[in-house]
C-alpha positions as a Markdown table, in Angstrom:
| # | Residue | x | y | z |
|---|---|---|---|---|
| 1 | Val | -13.3 | 25.5 | -12.5 |
| 2 | Gln | -12.6 | 24.7 | -15.0 |
| 3 | Leu | -9.3 | 22.1 | -16.0 |
| 4 | Gln | -6.8 | 21.7 | -19.2 |
| 5 | Ala | -4.1 | 19.8 | -19.7 |
| 6 | Ser | -1.2 | 19.3 | -21.4 |
| 7 | Gly | 2.3 | 17.6 | -22.6 |
| 8 | Gly | 1.0 | 14.2 | -23.8 |
| 9 | Gly | 2.5 | 12.0 | -26.3 |
| 10 | Leu | 4.6 | 9.2 | -28.0 |
| 11 | Val | 7.9 | 8.1 | -25.7 |
| 12 | Gln | 9.9 | 5.6 | -25.7 |
| 13 | Thr | 10.2 | 2.9 | -22.9 |
| 14 | Gly | 12.2 | 4.7 | -20.0 |
| 15 | Asp | 12.2 | 8.1 | -21.0 |
| 16 | Ser | 10.4 | 10.8 | -19.3 |
| 17 | Leu | 6.9 | 13.5 | -20.0 |
| 18 | Arg | 5.9 | 16.5 | -18.1 |
| 19 | Leu | 2.1 | 16.4 | -17.9 |
| 20 | Ser | 0.7 | 20.4 | -16.7 |
| 21 | Cys | -3.0 | 21.2 | -15.7 |
| 22 | Ala | -4.2 | 25.0 | -16.0 |
| 23 | Ala | -7.4 | 25.1 | -14.0 |
| 24 | Ser | -9.8 | 28.8 | -14.1 |
| 25 | Gly | -10.3 | 29.8 | -10.1 |
| 26 | Arg | -9.5 | 32.1 | -8.0 |
| 27 | Thr | -9.0 | 30.5 | -5.2 |
| 28 | Phe | -6.7 | 27.8 | -6.6 |
| 29 | Ser | -4.4 | 27.6 | -3.6 |
| 30 | Ser | -6.7 | 25.9 | -2.0 |
| 31 | Tyr | -7.6 | 23.6 | -4.2 |
| 32 | Ser | -6.8 | 19.4 | -3.8 |
| 33 | Met | -5.7 | 18.4 | -7.6 |
| 34 | Gly | -5.0 | 14.9 | -9.0 |
| 35 | Trp | -4.4 | 12.6 | -11.6 |
| 36 | Phe | -4.8 | 9.6 | -12.8 |
| 37 | Arg | -5.5 | 7.7 | -15.5 |
| 38 | Gln | -7.8 | 5.3 | -17.8 |
| 39 | Ala | -5.8 | 3.1 | -20.3 |
| 40 | Pro | -8.3 | 1.0 | -22.9 |
| 41 | Gly | -10.4 | -1.8 | -21.4 |
| 42 | Lys | -9.2 | -0.9 | -17.8 |
| 43 | Glu | -10.8 | 1.7 | -15.0 |
| 44 | Arg | -9.7 | 5.2 | -14.4 |
| 45 | Glu | -7.2 | 4.8 | -11.8 |
| 46 | Phe | -5.4 | 6.9 | -8.8 |
| 47 | Val | -2.0 | 8.5 | -10.0 |
| 48 | Ala | -1.1 | 11.0 | -7.9 |
| 49 | Ala | -2.5 | 14.1 | -6.0 |
| 50 | Ile | -1.4 | 17.5 | -4.1 |
| 51 | Lys | -2.8 | 19.3 | -1.5 |
| 52 | Trp | -0.3 | 20.3 | 1.8 |
| 53 | Gln | 1.0 | 17.0 | 0.8 |
| 54 | Thr | 1.9 | 14.6 | -2.6 |
| 55 | Tyr | 0.0 | 11.2 | -2.3 |
| 56 | Tyr | 1.7 | 8.7 | -5.3 |
| 57 | Ala | 0.1 | 5.5 | -6.5 |
| 58 | Asp | 2.7 | 2.6 | -4.9 |
| 59 | Phe | 3.4 | 1.8 | -8.5 |
| 60 | Val | 4.5 | 5.6 | -9.7 |
| 61 | Lys | 6.6 | 6.2 | -6.0 |
| 62 | Gly | 10.1 | 6.9 | -6.6 |
| 63 | Arg | 9.2 | 7.7 | -10.5 |
| 64 | Phe | 6.6 | 9.8 | -11.1 |
| 65 | Thr | 6.4 | 13.8 | -8.9 |
| 66 | Ile | 3.7 | 15.6 | -8.9 |
| 67 | Ser | 3.5 | 20.1 | -8.0 |
| 68 | Arg | 2.0 | 22.8 | -8.2 |
| 69 | Asp | 3.0 | 26.5 | -8.5 |
| 70 | Asn | 0.0 | 28.2 | -7.4 |
| 71 | Ala | 0.6 | 31.3 | -8.9 |
| 72 | Lys | 0.4 | 30.5 | -12.7 |
| 73 | Asn | -2.6 | 27.5 | -11.6 |
| 74 | Ala | -0.6 | 25.0 | -12.5 |
| 75 | Val | -0.4 | 21.6 | -11.4 |
| 76 | Tyr | 2.5 | 19.6 | -13.2 |
| 77 | Leu | 2.9 | 15.6 | -13.8 |
| 78 | Gln | 6.8 | 14.5 | -13.8 |
| 79 | Met | 6.6 | 11.0 | -14.8 |
| 80 | Asn | 10.4 | 9.1 | -15.2 |
| 81 | Ser | 11.8 | 6.2 | -15.9 |
| 82 | Leu | 8.3 | 5.6 | -18.4 |
| 83 | Lys | 6.8 | 1.9 | -18.7 |
| 84 | Pro | 4.9 | 0.7 | -22.0 |
| 85 | Glu | 2.1 | -0.2 | -18.6 |
| 86 | Asp | 1.9 | 3.7 | -17.6 |
| 87 | Thr | 0.6 | 4.5 | -20.9 |
| 88 | Ala | -3.5 | 5.6 | -20.9 |
| 89 | Val | -4.7 | 8.7 | -21.0 |
| 90 | Tyr | -3.5 | 10.7 | -18.2 |
| 91 | Tyr | -6.7 | 12.7 | -16.4 |
| 92 | Cys | -5.9 | 16.0 | -13.8 |
| 93 | Ala | -9.0 | 16.4 | -11.4 |
| 94 | Ala | -9.4 | 19.6 | -9.1 |
| 95 | Asp | -12.2 | 18.8 | -6.0 |
| 96 | Glu | -12.4 | 21.9 | -3.2 |
| 97 | Val | -12.2 | 19.2 | 0.1 |
| 98 | Val | -11.1 | 16.1 | -1.1 |
| 99 | Ile | -8.0 | 14.1 | -1.7 |
| 100 | Thr | -8.7 | 10.6 | -2.1 |
| 101 | Ser | -7.6 | 7.6 | -4.9 |
| 102 | Arg | -11.3 | 7.6 | -5.8 |
| 103 | Ser | -11.8 | 9.2 | -8.3 |
| 104 | Ser | -16.0 | 9.2 | -8.1 |
| 105 | Glu | -15.3 | 11.9 | -5.4 |
| 106 | Trp | -14.0 | 14.4 | -7.3 |
| 107 | His | -15.9 | 17.3 | -9.1 |
| 108 | Tyr | -14.0 | 18.4 | -11.0 |
| 109 | Trp | -12.1 | 16.5 | -14.4 |
| 110 | Gly | -9.9 | 18.0 | -18.0 |
| 111 | Gln | -10.0 | 16.3 | -20.7 |
| 112 | Gly | -7.8 | 14.3 | -20.6 |
| 113 | Thr | -4.0 | 13.9 | -22.7 |
| 114 | Gln | -2.8 | 10.4 | -24.2 |
| 115 | Val | 0.7 | 9.7 | -23.1 |
| 116 | Thr | 2.1 | 6.6 | -24.8 |
| 117 | Val | 5.1 | 4.5 | -24.1 |
| 118 | Ser | 6.2 | 2.1 | -26.4 |
| 119 | Ser | 8.7 | -1.1 | -25.7 |
């Protein structure tokens, strides 16, 4: 599976962004899909994931929404009410089996897209 993330950019506090992740592969609908992020000097952290249901990190609940379009082999992350602390490189991930907040357990990774939120 190859993943291509896009949609990052420079926005102001309170703005919205929608990240997209395009995936290759004929069995996309059966994959768990996730979003992680990594800020400078920090560990990569879980943001959201989706397979048959959705999962969110506490710090994005109510602001971010993960969704998928299996017909387009795509997963999205709608980010609203952005804060400066959301600034990070956002990565999409995929796995045939696991759906977990532990980044080390995800098999496939995209290249990341930079999100910068100015105050």
